[in-house]
Short mmCIF file of C-alpha atoms in Angstrom, two decimals:
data_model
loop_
_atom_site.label_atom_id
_atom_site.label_comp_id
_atom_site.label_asym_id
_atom_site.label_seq_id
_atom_site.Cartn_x
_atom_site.Cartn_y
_atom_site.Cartn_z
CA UNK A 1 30.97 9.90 3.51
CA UNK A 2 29.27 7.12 5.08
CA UNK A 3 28.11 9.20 8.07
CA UNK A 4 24.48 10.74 8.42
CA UNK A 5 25.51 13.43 10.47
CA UNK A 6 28.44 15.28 11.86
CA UNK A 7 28.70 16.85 15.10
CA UNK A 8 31.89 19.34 15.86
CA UNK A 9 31.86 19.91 19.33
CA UNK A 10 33.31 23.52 19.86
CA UNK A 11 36.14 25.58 18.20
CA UNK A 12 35.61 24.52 15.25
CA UNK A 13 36.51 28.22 13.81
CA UNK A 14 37.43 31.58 15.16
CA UNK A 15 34.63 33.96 15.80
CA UNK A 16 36.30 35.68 18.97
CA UNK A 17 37.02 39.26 17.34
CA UNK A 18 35.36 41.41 14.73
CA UNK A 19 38.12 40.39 13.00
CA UNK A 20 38.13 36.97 13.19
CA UNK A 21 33.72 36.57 12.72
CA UNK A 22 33.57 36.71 9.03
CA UNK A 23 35.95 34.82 8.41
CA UNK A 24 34.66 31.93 11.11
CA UNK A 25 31.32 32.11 9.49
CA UNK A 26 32.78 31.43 6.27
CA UNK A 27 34.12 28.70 6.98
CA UNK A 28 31.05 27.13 9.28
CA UNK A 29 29.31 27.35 5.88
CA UNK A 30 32.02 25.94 3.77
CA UNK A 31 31.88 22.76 6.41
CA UNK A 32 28.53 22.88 6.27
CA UNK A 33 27.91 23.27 2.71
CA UNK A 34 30.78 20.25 2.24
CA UNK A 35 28.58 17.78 4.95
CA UNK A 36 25.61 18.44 2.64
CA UNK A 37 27.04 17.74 -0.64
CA UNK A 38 27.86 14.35 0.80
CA UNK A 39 24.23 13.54 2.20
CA UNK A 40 25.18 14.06 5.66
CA UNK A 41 24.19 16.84 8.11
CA UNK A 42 26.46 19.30 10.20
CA UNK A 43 25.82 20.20 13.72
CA UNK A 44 28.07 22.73 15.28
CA UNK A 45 28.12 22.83 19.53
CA UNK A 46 29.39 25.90 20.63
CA UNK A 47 32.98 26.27 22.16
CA UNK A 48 35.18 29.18 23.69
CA UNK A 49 36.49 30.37 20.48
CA UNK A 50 32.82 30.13 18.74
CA UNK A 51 30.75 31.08 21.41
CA UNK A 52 28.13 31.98 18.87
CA UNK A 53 28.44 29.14 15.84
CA UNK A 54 25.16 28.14 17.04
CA UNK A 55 22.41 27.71 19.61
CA UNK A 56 23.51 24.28 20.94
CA UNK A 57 25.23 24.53 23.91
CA UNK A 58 25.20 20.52 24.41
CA UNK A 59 23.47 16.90 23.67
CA UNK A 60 22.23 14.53 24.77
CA UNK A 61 22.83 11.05 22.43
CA UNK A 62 21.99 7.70 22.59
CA UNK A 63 19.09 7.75 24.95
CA UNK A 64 20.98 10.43 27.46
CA UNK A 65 24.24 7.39 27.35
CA UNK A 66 26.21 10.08 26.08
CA UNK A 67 26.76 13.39 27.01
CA UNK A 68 28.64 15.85 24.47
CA UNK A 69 29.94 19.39 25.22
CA UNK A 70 32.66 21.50 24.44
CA UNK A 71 34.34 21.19 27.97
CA UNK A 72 34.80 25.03 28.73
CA UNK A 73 32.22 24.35 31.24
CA UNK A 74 34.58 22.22 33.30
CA UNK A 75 37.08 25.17 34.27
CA UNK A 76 36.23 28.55 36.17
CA UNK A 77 37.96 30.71 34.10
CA UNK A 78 37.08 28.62 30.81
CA UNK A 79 40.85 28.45 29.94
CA UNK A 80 43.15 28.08 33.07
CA UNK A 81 45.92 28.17 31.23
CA UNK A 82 45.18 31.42 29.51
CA UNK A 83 47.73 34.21 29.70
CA UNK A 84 44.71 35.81 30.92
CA UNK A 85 43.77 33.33 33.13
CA UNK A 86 42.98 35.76 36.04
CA UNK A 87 40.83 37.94 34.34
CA UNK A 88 38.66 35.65 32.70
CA UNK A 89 38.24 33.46 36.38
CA UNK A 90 36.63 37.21 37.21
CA UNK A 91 34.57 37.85 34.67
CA UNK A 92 33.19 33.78 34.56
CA UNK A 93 32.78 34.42 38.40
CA UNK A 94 30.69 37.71 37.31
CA UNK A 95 28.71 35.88 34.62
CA UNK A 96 27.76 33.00 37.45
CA UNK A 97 26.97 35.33 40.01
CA UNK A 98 24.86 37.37 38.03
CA UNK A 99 22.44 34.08 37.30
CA UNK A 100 21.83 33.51 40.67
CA UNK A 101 22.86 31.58 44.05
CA UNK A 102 21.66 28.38 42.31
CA UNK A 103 23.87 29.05 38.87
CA UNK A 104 26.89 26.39 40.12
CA UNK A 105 24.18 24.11 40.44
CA UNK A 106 22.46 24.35 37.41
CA UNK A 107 23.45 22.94 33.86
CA UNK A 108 21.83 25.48 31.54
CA UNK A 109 22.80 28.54 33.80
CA UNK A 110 26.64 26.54 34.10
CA UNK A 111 26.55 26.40 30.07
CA UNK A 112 25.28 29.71 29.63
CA UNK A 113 27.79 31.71 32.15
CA UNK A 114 30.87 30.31 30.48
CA UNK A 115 29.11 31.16 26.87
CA UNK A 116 28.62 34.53 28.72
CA UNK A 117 32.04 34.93 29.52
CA UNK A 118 33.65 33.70 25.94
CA UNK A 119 31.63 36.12 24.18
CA UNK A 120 33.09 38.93 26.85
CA UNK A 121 36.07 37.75 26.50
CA UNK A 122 36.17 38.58 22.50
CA UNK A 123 37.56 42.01 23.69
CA UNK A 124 40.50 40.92 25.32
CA UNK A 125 41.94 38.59 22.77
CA UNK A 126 44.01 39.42 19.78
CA UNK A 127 42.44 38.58 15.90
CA UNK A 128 43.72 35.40 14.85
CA UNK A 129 44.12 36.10 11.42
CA UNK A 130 46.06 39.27 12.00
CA UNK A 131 48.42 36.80 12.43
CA UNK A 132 47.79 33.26 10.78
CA UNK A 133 51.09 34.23 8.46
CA UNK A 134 53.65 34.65 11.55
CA UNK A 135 56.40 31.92 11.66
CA UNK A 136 55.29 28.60 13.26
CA UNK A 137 58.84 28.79 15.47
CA UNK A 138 57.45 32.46 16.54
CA UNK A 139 53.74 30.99 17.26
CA UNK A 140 54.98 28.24 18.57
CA UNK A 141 57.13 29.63 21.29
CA UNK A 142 54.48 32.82 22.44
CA UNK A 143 51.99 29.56 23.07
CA UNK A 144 54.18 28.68 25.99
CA UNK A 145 55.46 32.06 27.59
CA UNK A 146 55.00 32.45 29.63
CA UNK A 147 57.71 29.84 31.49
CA UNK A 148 54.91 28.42 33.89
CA UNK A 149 51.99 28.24 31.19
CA UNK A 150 53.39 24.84 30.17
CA UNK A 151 52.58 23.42 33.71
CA UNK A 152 48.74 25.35 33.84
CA UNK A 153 48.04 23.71 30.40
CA UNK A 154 49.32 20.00 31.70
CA UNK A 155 47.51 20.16 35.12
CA UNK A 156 44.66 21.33 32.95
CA UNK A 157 44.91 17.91 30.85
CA UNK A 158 45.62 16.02 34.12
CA UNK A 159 42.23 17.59 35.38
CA UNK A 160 39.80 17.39 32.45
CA UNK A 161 38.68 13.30 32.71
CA UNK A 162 37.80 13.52 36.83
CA UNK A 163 35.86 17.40 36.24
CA UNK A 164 33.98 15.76 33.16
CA UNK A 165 33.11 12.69 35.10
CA UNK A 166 31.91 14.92 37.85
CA UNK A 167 30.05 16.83 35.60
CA UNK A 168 28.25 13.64 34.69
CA UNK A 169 27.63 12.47 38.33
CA UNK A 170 26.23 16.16 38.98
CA UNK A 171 24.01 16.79 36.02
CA UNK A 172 23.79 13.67 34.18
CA UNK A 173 23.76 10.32 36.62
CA UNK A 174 22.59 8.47 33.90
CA UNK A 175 25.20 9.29 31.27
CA UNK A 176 27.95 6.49 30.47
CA UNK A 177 29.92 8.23 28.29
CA UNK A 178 31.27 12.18 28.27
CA UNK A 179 32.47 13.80 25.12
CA UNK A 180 34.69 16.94 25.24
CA UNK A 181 37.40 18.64 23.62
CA UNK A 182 38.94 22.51 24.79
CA UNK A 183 41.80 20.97 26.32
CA UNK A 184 43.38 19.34 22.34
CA UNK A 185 44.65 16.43 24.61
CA UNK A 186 43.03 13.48 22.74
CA UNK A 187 42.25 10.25 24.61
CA UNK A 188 40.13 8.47 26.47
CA UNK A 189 40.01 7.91 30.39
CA UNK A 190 37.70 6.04 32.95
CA UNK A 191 36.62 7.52 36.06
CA UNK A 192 34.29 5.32 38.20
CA UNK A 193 31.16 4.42 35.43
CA UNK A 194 31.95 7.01 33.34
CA UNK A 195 34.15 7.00 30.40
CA UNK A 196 35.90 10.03 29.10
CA UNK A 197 36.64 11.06 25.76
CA UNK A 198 38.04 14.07 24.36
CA UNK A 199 38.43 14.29 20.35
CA UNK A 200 41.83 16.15 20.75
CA UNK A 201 42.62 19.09 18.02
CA UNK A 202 43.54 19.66 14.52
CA UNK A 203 45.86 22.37 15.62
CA UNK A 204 48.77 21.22 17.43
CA UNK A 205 50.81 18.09 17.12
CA UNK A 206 48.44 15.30 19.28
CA UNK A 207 46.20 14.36 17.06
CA UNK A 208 42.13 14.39 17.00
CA UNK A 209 40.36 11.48 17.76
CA UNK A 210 36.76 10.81 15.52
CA UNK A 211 34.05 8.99 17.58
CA UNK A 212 31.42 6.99 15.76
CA UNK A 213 28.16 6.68 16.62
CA UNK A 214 25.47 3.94 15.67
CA UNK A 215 22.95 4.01 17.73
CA UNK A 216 23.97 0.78 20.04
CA UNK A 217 27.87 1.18 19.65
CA UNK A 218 30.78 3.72 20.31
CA UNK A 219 34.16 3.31 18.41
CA UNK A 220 37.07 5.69 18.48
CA UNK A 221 38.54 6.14 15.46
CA UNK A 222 42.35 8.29 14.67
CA UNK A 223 42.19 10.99 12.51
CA UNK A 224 45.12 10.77 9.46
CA UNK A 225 46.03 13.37 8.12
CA UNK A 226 46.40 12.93 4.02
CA UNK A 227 48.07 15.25 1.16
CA UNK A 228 44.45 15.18 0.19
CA UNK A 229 42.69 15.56 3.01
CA UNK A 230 41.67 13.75 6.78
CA UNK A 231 40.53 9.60 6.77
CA UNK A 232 39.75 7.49 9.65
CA UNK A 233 42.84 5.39 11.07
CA UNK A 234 43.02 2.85 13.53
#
């Protein structure tokens, strides 16, 4: 309540499918009616799963100190550890090449092509909500079939802080400080002058990770989950 604004860096609803949109939009406008009814402002940066929540893409905070972005930028392919991991590393390939020789080396075009590529890859995936009433054993156990997708998602978590810190040497040399999420890993890493931080998920079992912004300070805060709701920890 305290807070001025809000920023939810990517996947903060489902808006792959036709299926899934209306509902996703809902509940963007449920969070952002909530933010406002507490004198505080939302702003919603685009992830995999949203690829169309809003126009923002990424910020720059603090001066260009901090860098924040969803993180499906990081990975050709977006999701490595997909079940479809080979078909979208094709159609992200597609969505670079068709923004020219330069696109690798741009930020915008980078950002763009994997946008590009989420929003294509809304007709592969299956609605969420089709089956948000499934057992948690069942969902649980189809996340990791198959038997090697638990390594792809760990050398995905082992890859994230050195990618983002590249990211930052590549586009952003000035940047101290690189905010992501995609992975739902929370923690914070440093590589070289750059520090890492990704804000984890409120979907499975790790935790998310709040980070608090003053103007001249960072803190990392826990997220607790309450019978009535989320509060700042530790």
């Amino acid at each position: 309540k305290e807070a001025r604004s809000v920023i939810f860096n990517g996947d903060t609803v489902e808006m792959r499918t036709p299926v899934d949109r209306p509902v996703g939009r809902h509940m963007a406008a449920v969070i952002a009616r909530l933010c406002h009814s507490i004198g505080c402002r939302a702003t919603f940066v685009n992830g995999n799963h949203d690829p169309s929540v809003s126009k923002i893409d990424h910020l720059d905070l603090m001066d260009g100190r901090i860098l924040v972005t969803h993180g499906d930028i990081l990975f050709l392919g977006v999701a490595p550890w997909s079940r479809q991991a080979l078909a979208y590393r094709k159609i992200h390939l597609r969505a670079l090449a068709n923004l020219g020789p330069d696109a690798l080396m741009n930020f915008e075009k980078r950002l763009l092509a994997a946008k590009r590529t989420s929003i294509k890859l809304q007709l592969m995936e299956r609605p969420v909500t089709e089956h948000s009433s499934a057992p948690k054993l069942g969902v649980l156990l189809q996340q990791f079939w198959p038997p090697h997708r638990p390594f792809m998602i760990l050398r995905a978590w082992l890859q994230t802080p050195t990618l983002a810190a590249r990211l930052c040497d590549l586009f952003r040399p000035d940047a101290k400080y690189v905010l992501v999420g995609h992975t739902h890993y929370p923690g914070f890493w440093k590589r070289g002058p750059v520090t890492v931080i990704n804000t984890g998920s409120y979907v499975l079992h790790f935790g998310a990770l709040a980070v608090l912004l003053d103007g001249e300070s960072i803190e990392i805060r826990k997220v607790i989950k309450q019978k009535d709701g989320f509060a700042l920890g530790k």
